[in-house]
Coordinates of C-alpha atoms in Angstrom, one line a residue:
Chain A
M39 CA 74.6 10.2 30.5
D40 CA 72.2 11.6 33.0
R41 CA 69.8 8.8 32.3
F42 CA 72.5 6.2 32.9
R43 CA 73.4 7.9 36.2
M44 CA 69.8 7.7 37.3
I45 CA 69.6 4.1 36.3
F46 CA 72.7 3.3 38.3
Q47 CA 71.4 5.1 41.3
Y48 CA 68.1 3.2 41.0
F49 CA 69.9 -0.1 40.8
Q50 CA 72.1 0.8 43.7
S51 CA 69.4 1.8 46.1
N52 CA 66.9 -0.7 44.8
S53 CA 69.1 -3.7 45.6
E54 CA 69.5 -2.8 49.3
S55 CA 66.0 -1.6 49.8
V56 CA 64.6 -4.7 48.1
M57 CA 66.6 -6.9 50.4
N58 CA 65.5 -4.9 53.5
G59 CA 62.0 -5.2 52.3
I60 CA 62.3 -9.0 51.9
C61 CA 63.9 -9.2 55.4
G62 CA 60.9 -7.2 56.9
L63 CA 58.4 -9.3 55.0
L64 CA 60.0 -12.5 56.2
A65 CA 59.9 -11.2 59.8
L66 CA 56.2 -10.4 59.4
A67 CA 55.6 -13.7 57.8
S68 CA 57.2 -15.5 60.8
V69 CA 54.9 -13.7 63.3
K70 CA 51.9 -14.5 61.1
M71 CA 52.9 -18.1 60.9
Y72 CA 53.2 -18.3 64.6
T73 CA 49.8 -16.9 65.2
C74 CA 48.3 -19.2 62.6
F75 CA 50.0 -22.2 63.8
D76 CA 47.8 -24.3 66.1
F77 CA 50.1 -25.2 68.9
S78 CA 49.0 -28.4 70.6
C79 CA 51.2 -29.8 73.2
P80 CA 51.0 -33.7 73.3
C81 CA 51.0 -33.7 77.1
L82 CA 52.9 -37.0 77.3
P83 CA 56.1 -37.4 79.4
R84 CA 58.9 -37.5 76.9
Y85 CA 57.1 -36.0 73.9
N86 CA 56.6 -32.7 75.5
M87 CA 60.3 -31.7 75.6
A88 CA 60.8 -32.9 72.0
Y89 CA 57.8 -31.0 70.7
G90 CA 58.4 -27.8 72.7
L91 CA 62.0 -27.5 71.8
G92 CA 61.3 -28.6 68.2
I93 CA 58.8 -25.7 67.8
I94 CA 61.3 -23.3 69.3
F95 CA 64.2 -24.3 67.1
V96 CA 63.2 -26.0 63.9
P97 CA 61.1 -23.2 62.3
P98 CA 63.9 -20.6 62.9
V99 CA 66.3 -22.9 61.0
A100 CA 63.9 -23.1 58.1
L101 CA 63.4 -19.3 58.2
F102 CA 67.1 -18.7 58.3
L103 CA 67.5 -20.8 55.2
C104 CA 64.6 -19.0 53.5
G105 CA 66.3 -15.7 54.3
L106 CA 69.5 -17.0 52.6
I107 CA 67.6 -18.3 49.6
L108 CA 65.7 -15.1 49.0
N109 CA 68.7 -12.9 49.3
R110 CA 70.2 -12.1 46.0
Q111 CA 73.5 -11.2 47.5
S112 CA 74.1 -14.8 48.7
L113 CA 74.4 -16.0 45.1
L114 CA 76.7 -13.0 44.4
M115 CA 78.9 -13.9 47.3
L116 CA 79.1 -17.6 46.3
E117 CA 79.9 -16.7 42.7
E118 CA 82.6 -14.3 43.7
W119 CA 84.0 -16.9 46.1
R120 CA 84.1 -19.8 43.7
R121 CA 85.1 -18.0 40.5
P122 CA 88.5 -18.8 39.0
Q123 CA 90.9 -15.9 39.6
G124 CA 91.6 -15.2 36.0
R125 CA 92.7 -11.6 35.6
R126 CA 90.8 -10.2 38.5
K127 CA 92.1 -10.7 42.0
K128 CA 89.7 -11.8 44.7
D129 CA 89.3 -9.5 47.6
L130 CA 88.5 -11.5 50.8
A131 CA 87.3 -8.4 52.6
V132 CA 84.5 -8.0 50.1
I133 CA 83.5 -11.6 50.5
R134 CA 83.5 -11.2 54.3
Y135 CA 81.5 -8.0 54.1
L136 CA 78.9 -9.7 51.8
C137 CA 78.8 -12.7 54.1
S138 CA 78.2 -10.6 57.2
S139 CA 75.5 -8.5 55.6
I140 CA 73.7 -11.6 54.4
M141 CA 73.9 -13.3 57.8
Q142 CA 72.6 -10.2 59.6
R143 CA 69.6 -9.9 57.3
A144 CA 68.9 -13.7 57.4
M145 CA 69.0 -13.7 61.2
V146 CA 66.1 -11.3 61.7
A147 CA 63.2 -13.6 61.0
P148 CA 64.5 -16.5 63.1
V149 CA 65.1 -14.2 66.0
V150 CA 61.6 -12.7 65.7
W151 CA 60.2 -16.3 65.8
I152 CA 62.2 -17.2 68.9
I153 CA 61.3 -14.0 70.7
V154 CA 57.6 -14.3 69.9
T155 CA 57.6 -17.9 71.0
L156 CA 59.2 -17.1 74.3
L157 CA 57.0 -14.1 75.0
D158 CA 53.9 -16.1 74.3
G159 CA 55.1 -18.8 76.6
K160 CA 53.2 -21.9 75.4
C161 CA 56.3 -23.6 74.0
L162 CA 58.4 -23.4 77.1
I163 CA 55.5 -24.4 79.3
C164 CA 55.1 -27.5 77.1
A165 CA 58.8 -28.3 77.0
L166 CA 59.6 -27.8 80.6
S167 CA 56.5 -28.7 82.5
D168 CA 57.7 -32.2 83.4
S169 CA 61.1 -30.9 84.5
V170 CA 59.7 -28.6 87.2
D171 CA 60.4 -29.5 90.8
P172 CA 57.2 -30.9 92.2
E173 CA 58.1 -30.0 95.8
K174 CA 57.4 -26.3 95.1
F175 CA 53.8 -26.9 94.2
V176 CA 51.2 -28.1 96.7
G177 CA 49.1 -30.2 94.4
F178 CA 52.1 -32.3 93.2
A179 CA 54.1 -32.6 96.4
N180 CA 52.6 -35.8 97.8
T181 CA 52.3 -38.1 94.8
S182 CA 54.4 -40.9 93.6
P183 CA 57.2 -40.0 91.1
V184 CA 55.6 -41.8 88.1
Q185 CA 52.3 -40.2 88.7
V186 CA 53.9 -36.8 89.2
Q187 CA 55.6 -37.1 85.8
Q188 CA 52.3 -37.9 84.2
L189 CA 50.5 -35.1 85.9
L190 CA 53.2 -32.5 85.2
A191 CA 53.2 -33.6 81.6
K192 CA 49.5 -32.7 81.4
V193 CA 50.0 -29.2 82.8
P194 CA 50.0 -27.5 79.3
C195 CA 46.6 -29.1 78.5
K196 CA 44.0 -27.0 80.2
D197 CA 41.1 -29.0 78.9
D198 CA 42.3 -32.4 80.0
E199 CA 39.9 -34.0 82.5
L200 CA 42.5 -34.4 85.2
M201 CA 43.7 -30.8 84.9
R202 CA 40.5 -28.9 84.4
N203 CA 40.1 -27.4 87.9
N204 CA 43.6 -28.0 89.2
T205 CA 45.0 -24.9 90.8
S206 CA 48.5 -26.3 91.0
R207 CA 48.4 -26.6 87.2
K208 CA 47.7 -22.9 87.0
A209 CA 50.6 -22.2 89.4
V210 CA 53.1 -24.3 87.4
S211 CA 51.8 -22.7 84.2
R212 CA 52.3 -19.2 85.5
Y213 CA 55.7 -20.0 86.9
L214 CA 56.9 -21.4 83.6
R215 CA 55.4 -18.5 81.6
C216 CA 57.1 -16.0 83.9
W217 CA 60.5 -17.7 83.1
S218 CA 59.7 -17.8 79.5
Q219 CA 58.8 -14.2 79.2
A220 CA 61.8 -13.1 81.3
L221 CA 64.0 -15.1 78.9
G222 CA 62.3 -13.6 75.9
W223 CA 62.7 -10.0 77.1
S224 CA 66.3 -10.6 78.1
I225 CA 67.2 -11.9 74.7
L226 CA 65.5 -9.0 73.1
L227 CA 67.3 -6.5 75.3
I228 CA 70.7 -8.2 74.7
L229 CA 70.2 -8.2 70.9
I230 CA 69.1 -4.6 70.7
V231 CA 72.0 -3.5 72.9
A232 CA 74.4 -5.5 70.7
A233 CA 73.0 -4.0 67.5
F234 CA 73.2 -0.5 69.0
L235 CA 76.8 -1.0 70.0
A236 CA 77.7 -2.5 66.7
R237 CA 76.3 0.3 64.8
W238 CA 77.7 3.1 66.9
L239 CA 81.2 1.6 67.4
R240 CA 81.7 0.5 63.8
P241 CA 83.1 3.9 62.6
C242 CA 85.7 3.6 65.3
F243 CA 87.2 0.5 63.7
N244 CA 88.6 0.4 60.3
Q245 CA 86.1 2.6 58.5
A246 CA 88.2 3.0 55.4
A247 CA 88.4 -0.7 54.8
L248 CA 84.6 -1.0 55.4
L249 CA 83.9 1.7 52.8
Q250 CA 86.1 0.0 50.3
A251 CA 84.4 -3.4 50.9
R252 CA 81.0 -1.9 50.6
H253 CA 81.8 -0.1 47.4
W254 CA 83.2 -3.1 45.7
S255 CA 80.3 -5.3 46.8
N256 CA 77.9 -2.8 45.3
Y257 CA 80.0 -2.8 42.2
I258 CA 79.8 -6.6 41.8
D259 CA 76.1 -6.4 42.2
I260 CA 75.7 -3.7 39.6
E261 CA 78.1 -5.4 37.2
Q262 CA 76.1 -8.6 37.4
K263 CA 72.9 -6.8 36.6
I264 CA 74.3 -4.9 33.7
F265 CA 75.8 -8.1 32.3
E266 CA 72.4 -9.7 32.4
E267 CA 70.8 -6.7 30.8
T268 CA 73.5 -6.7 28.0
C269 CA 72.9 -10.4 27.4
C270 CA 69.2 -9.7 26.9
E271 CA 69.9 -7.0 24.5
H272 CA 72.4 -9.0 22.6
S273 CA 70.1 -12.0 22.3
R274 CA 67.3 -9.7 21.0
L275 CA 69.6 -8.3 18.3
F276 CA 70.8 -11.8 17.4
A277 CA 67.3 -13.0 17.1
H278 CA 66.3 -10.0 14.9
K279 CA 69.2 -10.6 12.5
C280 CA 68.5 -14.3 12.4
I281 CA 64.9 -13.8 11.5
L282 CA 65.7 -11.2 8.8
H283 CA 68.2 -13.5 7.3
F284 CA 65.6 -16.2 7.2
F285 CA 63.1 -14.1 5.4
E286 CA 65.8 -12.9 3.0
S287 CA 66.8 -16.5 2.3
M288 CA 63.1 -17.2 1.5
Q289 CA 63.1 -14.2 -0.8
E290 CA 66.2 -15.5 -2.6
E291 CA 64.5 -18.8 -3.1
I292 CA 61.4 -17.1 -4.5
K293 CA 63.5 -15.1 -6.9
L294 CA 64.7 -18.4 -8.3
R295 CA 61.2 -19.3 -9.1
S296 CA 60.6 -16.1 -11.1
F297 CA 58.3 -14.2 -8.9
S298 CA 57.3 -10.6 -9.6
L299 CA 57.3 -7.9 -7.0
P300 CA 54.4 -5.5 -6.9
R301 CA 54.6 -2.4 -9.0
E302 CA 55.4 0.5 -6.7
G303 CA 54.8 3.5 -8.8
E304 CA 51.3 2.8 -9.9
E305 CA 50.0 2.1 -6.5
A306 CA 51.5 5.4 -5.2
E307 CA 49.7 7.3 -7.9
R308 CA 46.4 5.5 -7.4
E309 CA 46.1 6.0 -3.7
E310 CA 44.5 9.4 -3.9
D311 CA 42.4 8.0 -6.7
L312 CA 41.0 5.3 -4.5
L313 CA 39.8 7.7 -1.9
Q314 CA 38.2 10.0 -4.4
G315 CA 36.8 7.3 -6.7
I316 CA 34.3 6.1 -4.2
T317 CA 32.3 9.0 -3.0
D318 CA 28.7 8.0 -2.5
Q319 CA 26.7 5.6 -0.6
D320 CA 25.8 3.3 -3.5
Q321 CA 29.4 3.0 -4.5
V322 CA 30.5 2.1 -1.0
N323 CA 27.8 -0.5 -0.7
K324 CA 28.8 -2.0 -4.0
L325 CA 32.4 -2.1 -2.8
L326 CA 31.6 -3.7 0.4
K327 CA 29.4 -6.3 -1.3
T328 CA 32.1 -7.1 -3.7
W329 CA 34.6 -7.4 -0.9
Y330 CA 32.4 -10.0 0.8
Y331 CA 31.4 -12.0 -2.3
E332 CA 34.6 -11.8 -4.3
K333 CA 37.7 -11.4 -2.1
P334 CA 40.8 -10.9 -4.1
A335 CA 43.2 -13.8 -4.6
L336 CA 46.2 -14.2 -2.3
Chain B
M203 CA 65.1 1.5 18.7
D204 CA 65.7 2.8 22.2
R205 CA 62.1 2.5 23.0
F206 CA 61.9 -1.1 21.7
R207 CA 64.9 -2.0 23.7
M208 CA 63.4 -0.6 26.9
I209 CA 60.1 -2.4 26.2
F210 CA 62.0 -5.6 25.6
Q211 CA 63.9 -5.3 28.8
F212 CA 60.7 -4.7 30.6
L213 CA 59.1 -7.7 29.1
Q214 CA 62.1 -9.8 29.8
S215 CA 62.3 -8.9 33.4
N216 CA 58.6 -8.8 33.6
Q217 CA 58.2 -12.3 32.3
E218 CA 60.3 -13.6 35.2
S219 CA 58.6 -11.5 37.8
F220 CA 55.3 -12.4 36.2
M221 CA 56.1 -16.1 36.6
N222 CA 57.2 -15.5 40.2
G223 CA 54.0 -13.6 40.8
I224 CA 51.9 -16.5 39.4
C225 CA 54.0 -18.9 41.6
G226 CA 53.2 -16.8 44.7
I227 CA 49.5 -16.5 43.8
M228 CA 49.3 -20.3 43.4
A229 CA 50.9 -20.8 46.8
L230 CA 48.5 -18.5 48.4
A231 CA 45.6 -20.1 46.5
S232 CA 46.6 -23.5 47.7
A233 CA 46.7 -22.3 51.4
Q234 CA 43.3 -20.7 50.9
M235 CA 41.9 -23.8 49.2
Y236 CA 43.0 -25.9 52.1
S237 CA 41.3 -23.6 54.6
A238 CA 38.1 -23.5 52.5
F239 CA 38.1 -27.2 52.1
D240 CA 35.6 -29.0 54.4
F241 CA 37.5 -32.0 55.6
N242 CA 35.3 -34.8 56.5
C243 CA 36.9 -37.9 57.9
P244 CA 34.8 -41.0 57.1
C245 CA 35.6 -42.6 60.5
L246 CA 35.7 -46.2 59.1
P247 CA 38.6 -48.6 59.4
R248 CA 40.1 -48.8 55.9
Y249 CA 38.5 -45.7 54.4
N250 CA 40.3 -43.4 56.8
L251 CA 43.7 -44.2 55.4
A252 CA 42.6 -43.9 51.8
Y253 CA 40.8 -40.6 52.5
G254 CA 43.6 -39.1 54.6
L255 CA 46.4 -40.0 52.3
G256 CA 44.3 -39.0 49.3
I257 CA 43.8 -35.5 50.6
L258 CA 47.5 -35.3 51.5
L259 CA 48.8 -36.4 48.1
V260 CA 46.3 -35.9 45.3
P261 CA 45.8 -32.1 45.4
P262 CA 49.5 -31.5 45.3
L263 CA 49.8 -33.5 42.1
I264 CA 47.0 -31.5 40.6
L265 CA 48.6 -28.2 41.7
F266 CA 51.9 -29.4 40.3
L267 CA 50.4 -30.1 36.9
L268 CA 48.5 -26.8 37.1
G269 CA 51.7 -25.0 37.7
F270 CA 53.0 -26.4 34.4
V271 CA 49.8 -25.6 32.6
L272 CA 49.9 -21.9 33.7
N273 CA 53.5 -21.5 32.7
N274 CA 53.8 -19.9 29.3
N275 CA 57.1 -21.4 28.7
V276 CA 55.8 -25.0 28.5
S277 CA 54.9 -24.6 24.9
M278 CA 58.3 -23.2 24.2
L279 CA 60.0 -26.1 25.8
A280 CA 57.8 -28.6 23.9
E281 CA 58.5 -26.8 20.6
E282 CA 62.2 -26.8 21.2
W283 CA 62.2 -30.4 22.2
R284 CA 60.2 -31.7 19.2
R285 CA 61.5 -29.5 16.4
P286 CA 63.5 -31.3 13.6
Q287 CA 67.2 -30.6 13.9
G288 CA 67.6 -28.9 10.6
Q289 CA 70.6 -26.6 10.4
R290 CA 70.5 -25.8 14.1
G291 CA 71.7 -28.4 16.6
K292 CA 69.8 -29.1 19.8
D293 CA 71.5 -28.5 23.1
P294 CA 70.1 -30.8 25.9
A295 CA 71.6 -28.6 28.6
V296 CA 69.2 -25.8 27.5
L297 CA 66.2 -28.1 27.5
R298 CA 67.2 -29.3 31.0
Y299 CA 67.6 -25.8 32.3
M300 CA 64.2 -24.8 31.0
F301 CA 62.6 -27.9 32.4
C302 CA 64.3 -27.4 35.8
S303 CA 63.3 -23.8 36.2
M304 CA 59.7 -24.6 35.3
A305 CA 59.6 -27.6 37.7
Q306 CA 61.0 -25.5 40.5
R307 CA 58.3 -22.9 40.1
A308 CA 55.6 -25.6 39.8
M309 CA 56.8 -27.3 43.0
I310 CA 56.0 -24.4 45.3
A311 CA 52.2 -24.7 45.5
P312 CA 52.2 -28.5 46.2
V313 CA 54.9 -28.1 48.9
V314 CA 52.7 -25.4 50.5
W315 CA 49.7 -27.7 50.4
V316 CA 51.5 -30.6 52.0
S317 CA 53.1 -28.4 54.7
V318 CA 49.8 -26.8 55.6
T319 CA 48.1 -30.1 55.7
L320 CA 50.7 -31.7 57.9
L321 CA 50.9 -28.7 60.2
D322 CA 47.1 -28.6 60.6
G323 CA 47.0 -32.3 61.5
K324 CA 43.6 -33.4 60.5
C325 CA 44.7 -35.6 57.6
I326 CA 47.2 -37.6 59.6
T327 CA 44.8 -37.9 62.5
C328 CA 42.2 -39.3 60.1
A329 CA 44.7 -41.6 58.2
F330 CA 46.5 -43.1 61.2
C331 CA 44.0 -43.1 64.0
T332 CA 43.7 -46.9 63.9
S333 CA 47.5 -47.2 64.6
V334 CA 47.5 -45.3 67.8
P335 CA 49.6 -47.2 70.5
V336 CA 46.8 -48.0 72.9
E337 CA 49.2 -49.8 75.3
T338 CA 51.1 -46.7 76.1
L339 CA 48.4 -44.1 75.8
G340 CA 45.3 -45.8 77.0
N341 CA 43.9 -48.8 78.6
A342 CA 44.9 -51.8 76.5
S343 CA 43.5 -54.3 78.9
H344 CA 40.0 -53.0 78.4
P345 CA 37.8 -56.2 78.3
G346 CA 36.5 -58.1 75.4
L347 CA 37.5 -56.2 72.2
S348 CA 38.9 -58.2 69.3
Q349 CA 41.3 -56.6 66.9
E350 CA 38.6 -55.8 64.4
E351 CA 36.3 -54.2 67.0
M352 CA 39.2 -52.2 68.4
K353 CA 40.0 -50.9 65.0
L354 CA 36.4 -49.9 64.5
V355 CA 36.4 -48.0 67.8
L356 CA 39.8 -46.3 67.1
A357 CA 38.6 -45.4 63.6
R358 CA 36.1 -43.1 65.2
I359 CA 38.6 -41.0 67.0
P360 CA 38.5 -38.1 64.6
C361 CA 34.7 -37.9 64.9
K362 CA 34.2 -36.8 68.4
E363 CA 30.4 -36.9 68.3
I364 CA 30.2 -40.6 67.7
Y365 CA 33.3 -41.8 69.5
D366 CA 32.5 -44.4 72.1
G367 CA 35.9 -45.7 73.2
Q368 CA 36.6 -43.2 76.0
E369 CA 37.4 -46.1 78.4
L370 CA 39.8 -47.6 75.9
I371 CA 41.7 -44.4 75.1
A372 CA 40.7 -40.8 75.8
N373 CA 39.8 -39.0 72.6
E374 CA 41.7 -35.9 73.4
V375 CA 44.8 -37.9 74.3
A376 CA 44.7 -39.7 71.0
I377 CA 44.1 -36.6 69.0
R378 CA 46.8 -34.6 70.7
Y379 CA 49.3 -37.5 70.1
L380 CA 48.4 -37.8 66.4
R381 CA 48.5 -34.1 65.9
C382 CA 51.9 -33.8 67.6
I383 CA 53.3 -36.4 65.2
S384 CA 51.7 -34.7 62.3
Q385 CA 53.1 -31.3 63.2
A386 CA 56.5 -32.8 63.8
L387 CA 56.4 -34.3 60.3
G388 CA 55.2 -31.1 58.9
W389 CA 58.0 -29.0 60.3
C390 CA 60.5 -31.7 59.3
F391 CA 59.1 -31.6 55.8
V392 CA 59.4 -27.8 55.7
L393 CA 62.9 -27.9 56.9
L394 CA 63.8 -30.6 54.4
M395 CA 62.4 -28.6 51.5
T396 CA 64.1 -25.4 52.5
T397 CA 67.4 -27.3 52.9
L398 CA 67.0 -28.8 49.5
A399 CA 66.2 -25.4 47.9
F400 CA 69.2 -23.9 49.7
L401 CA 71.5 -26.6 48.5
V402 CA 70.2 -26.4 44.9
R403 CA 70.7 -22.7 44.9
S404 CA 74.0 -22.5 46.6
L405 CA 75.8 -25.5 45.0
R406 CA 75.1 -24.2 41.5
P407 CA 77.7 -21.4 41.6
C408 CA 80.2 -23.7 43.1
F409 CA 80.1 -26.3 40.3
T410 CA 78.4 -25.4 37.1
Q411 CA 78.4 -21.6 36.8
A412 CA 79.7 -21.4 33.2
A413 CA 77.3 -24.0 31.9
F414 CA 74.5 -22.3 33.7
L415 CA 75.2 -19.0 32.1
K416 CA 75.3 -20.6 28.7
S417 CA 72.0 -22.4 29.2
R418 CA 70.3 -19.4 30.6
Y419 CA 71.4 -17.2 27.7
W420 CA 70.2 -19.6 25.1
S421 CA 66.9 -20.3 26.8
H422 CA 66.2 -16.5 26.9
Y423 CA 67.3 -16.4 23.3
I424 CA 64.8 -19.0 22.2
D425 CA 62.1 -17.1 24.0
I426 CA 63.0 -13.8 22.5
E427 CA 63.4 -15.3 19.0
R428 CA 60.0 -16.8 19.2
K429 CA 58.5 -13.5 20.2
L430 CA 60.4 -11.6 17.5
F431 CA 59.3 -14.1 14.9
D432 CA 55.7 -13.6 15.9
E433 CA 56.1 -9.9 15.8
T434 CA 57.8 -10.0 12.3
C435 CA 55.0 -12.3 11.0
A436 CA 52.4 -9.9 12.4
E437 CA 54.2 -6.9 10.7
H438 CA 54.4 -8.9 7.5
A439 CA 50.8 -9.9 7.6
R440 CA 49.9 -6.2 8.1
S441 CA 51.8 -5.1 5.1
F442 CA 50.5 -8.0 3.1
A443 CA 47.0 -7.0 4.0
K444 CA 47.6 -3.4 3.4
V445 CA 48.9 -4.0 -0.1
C446 CA 46.3 -6.5 -0.8
I447 CA 43.6 -4.2 0.1
Q448 CA 45.2 -1.3 -1.8
Q449 CA 45.2 -3.5 -4.9
F450 CA 41.7 -4.5 -4.3
F451 CA 40.6 -0.9 -4.0
E452 CA 42.6 -0.1 -7.1
G453 CA 40.8 -2.8 -8.9
M454 CA 37.5 -1.5 -7.7
S455 CA 38.3 2.1 -8.6
T456 CA 39.2 1.2 -12.1
D457 CA 35.9 -0.5 -12.5
L458 CA 33.9 2.4 -11.1
A459 CA 35.7 5.5 -12.5
A460 CA 35.4 6.1 -16.2
T461 CA 38.1 8.7 -16.6
R462 CA 40.2 10.4 -13.9
C463 CA 42.8 13.0 -14.2
H464 CA 46.0 12.1 -12.4
L465 CA 46.1 13.7 -9.0
P466 CA 49.4 14.5 -7.2
S467 CA 50.5 11.2 -5.8
K468 CA 51.0 10.7 -2.1
A469 CA 54.5 10.2 -0.8
P470 CA 55.6 7.0 -2.3
A471 CA 57.7 6.2 0.7
D472 CA 54.8 4.6 2.6
V473 CA 53.7 2.3 -0.1
G474 CA 57.3 1.4 -1.0
E475 CA 58.1 0.6 2.6
A476 CA 55.0 -1.6 2.9
A477 CA 55.9 -3.5 -0.3
E478 CA 59.5 -3.8 1.0
K479 CA 58.3 -5.2 4.3
L480 CA 56.6 -8.0 2.4
L481 CA 60.1 -9.3 1.9
G482 CA 59.2 -10.7 -1.4
I483 CA 56.5 -13.0 -0.2
T484 CA 53.2 -12.1 -1.9
D485 CA 51.2 -15.2 -2.3
R486 CA 49.7 -17.9 -0.1
G487 CA 51.8 -20.7 -1.4
T488 CA 55.1 -19.0 -0.7
M489 CA 53.9 -17.8 2.7
N490 CA 53.0 -21.4 3.6
T491 CA 56.3 -22.6 2.4
A492 CA 58.0 -20.0 4.5
L493 CA 56.1 -21.0 7.6
K494 CA 56.8 -24.7 7.0
S495 CA 60.4 -24.1 6.4
W496 CA 60.7 -22.1 9.6
H497 CA 59.6 -25.2 11.6
R498 CA 61.3 -27.9 9.6
C499 CA 64.7 -26.3 9.1
K500 CA 65.6 -23.4 11.4
P501 CA 68.6 -21.4 10.2
P502 CA 71.9 -21.9 12.0
L503 CA 73.0 -19.5 14.7
H504 CA 76.1 -18.2 13.0
L505 CA 75.7 -14.8 11.3
H506 CA 77.9 -13.5 8.5
P507 CA 77.4 -9.8 7.9
P508 CA 76.9 -9.9 4.1
A509 CA 75.8 -13.5 3.6
L510 CA 73.3 -16.0 5.0
P511 CA 73.9 -17.9 8.3
T512 CA 76.1 -21.0 8.2
G513 CA 77.1 -23.7 10.8
N514 CA 75.9 -24.2 14.3
G515 CA 76.7 -21.6 16.9
W516 CA 75.4 -23.7 19.8
A517 CA 76.7 -27.0 20.5
G518 CA 80.2 -25.7 20.8
E519 CA 81.6 -27.6 17.8
G520 CA 84.0 -25.8 15.5
Q521 CA 82.4 -23.5 13.0
P522 CA 82.5 -24.8 9.5
P523 CA 84.3 -22.4 7.2
A524 CA 82.1 -19.9 5.4
Q525 CA 81.0 -21.2 2.0
P526 CA 80.5 -19.0 -1.0
P527 CA 76.9 -17.8 -1.0
V528 CA 75.8 -19.2 -4.4
P529 CA 76.0 -22.9 -3.9
R530 CA 74.3 -22.6 -0.5
R531 CA 71.3 -20.8 -2.0
E532 CA 70.9 -23.7 -4.4
M533 CA 70.9 -26.1 -1.5
V534 CA 68.2 -24.0 0.2
A535 CA 66.1 -24.0 -2.9
Y536 CA 66.4 -27.8 -3.3
Y537 CA 65.5 -29.0 0.0
S538 CA 62.8 -26.4 0.8
R539 CA 60.6 -28.0 -1.8
V540 CA 57.4 -28.7 0.0

């Protein structure tokens, strides 16, 4: 009984800590992916916006889906949602609880990506460089609109021949980076405040229902695991019996062909004999030679 | 028994986590292989496309096949597919389940390779540098270049040291353009793959959960049965060898010893157990027959406690009524004739 209790507690804690671990790993992976990713803005008028916004928004969607895929609870929730009612009623509160917990965990990695992207600034500079008002910057104020678009589009590319020593480029770049970082920090602050409030104010609202939902969602998880475990055990026993029956059936067949079993009694008596019969070097050598040259028949 | 059960559960869970581990290692290996690979664009008009697309598509195929090779369950699948039906019917749903789960695991390393390749950009830059839109990006009215010559110049875009078309189109501009397209393709590919994986995983509980549980159980069963059979055979071989050797020694000692007084015998339980474990098979011919019969005619999956198995517990058809044991044994004897 004690062992079962320990196993239950292990499963209980393990599931949540495993999911938190996966969530953390995915967040770290998203930071690593961003640093490994070689960002290269195309520096062409319409492509910049598409590229920049694409890099800000497409990887988070992929990371969100990854977070959903890697989370075991999402399968649990879907199964619970789609199962036929049968003799067990469905509790929507449990499904809602599971859904919200899955979403919260899956949102961490995309949010990390977006914040890192904004704090770094390259994406927003690339996306918005040709939407900047050229009048604010000395170097771009007195050029024709078409040319201004071209020049502004090249701002993210420091090594471009037109932009290499352009001080206005640096001004635009700094301006956009400042906006990008301000946006990044604001989003981070808002999210942290929201998380803080959610965690502190939750006990004020409907704590009993929450405890119930959490209990039953853990229950579903554990029940699923134990079912899988029981199936494994069952299939093992099934296989064992099946194989034994097979060998027995072979045995029956052999009996039909008048086979003789080995004599048990004599061997038992002779065992001590064997050990004591061979007691010196020459005898052992002879035995070994005979074993090699004249193996017994099968 | 308890200990065996725990070991089996460990093996069972371990096999899956083992396969997931191999899958992850192959994904990391493919990323590492790409970074270690020294990409060298040939910078010649038709060779570029062949080289670029080759590097994009051939290693993923190799990694996919390698994923199958490294998967222990491939031989199990092949065995189950090719075995003669015998008394046990074959369930195509189980075969499909086994194949799908293996294919899903084997797909991960190729997908990682293709994503890393596209996000890096060198392959697409090499493959499509002759298709850069010179009119929009460069100076299309540059004098005197025929199509062929222009292609020759454009083909050298990835090789910065020998590029001589700076007036036609700036090297950095072309490379940035191609790399942007490549990365956009890469992220779209990643998004597509994750969406597919998500759909496959989430649509399954909505539609085919019962069939899935069945297929999963029986594929685990086949795996466990195979392992148990190997284990039983090993045990049998051990007892066989033990008794064989005992008889050999017996034979030897009767040769060597002239007269011996009878010593107190050892506990007969050991020897009796070993002979019992032989399960009545004590010569090569019958052992070979047993092994052949196991492959040709597997027993059905319906167990009666006192008697031998009957009928087919798999394909969902109605169980045939239990027949009296005697006539069945005769059937076994007849068709097992090798």
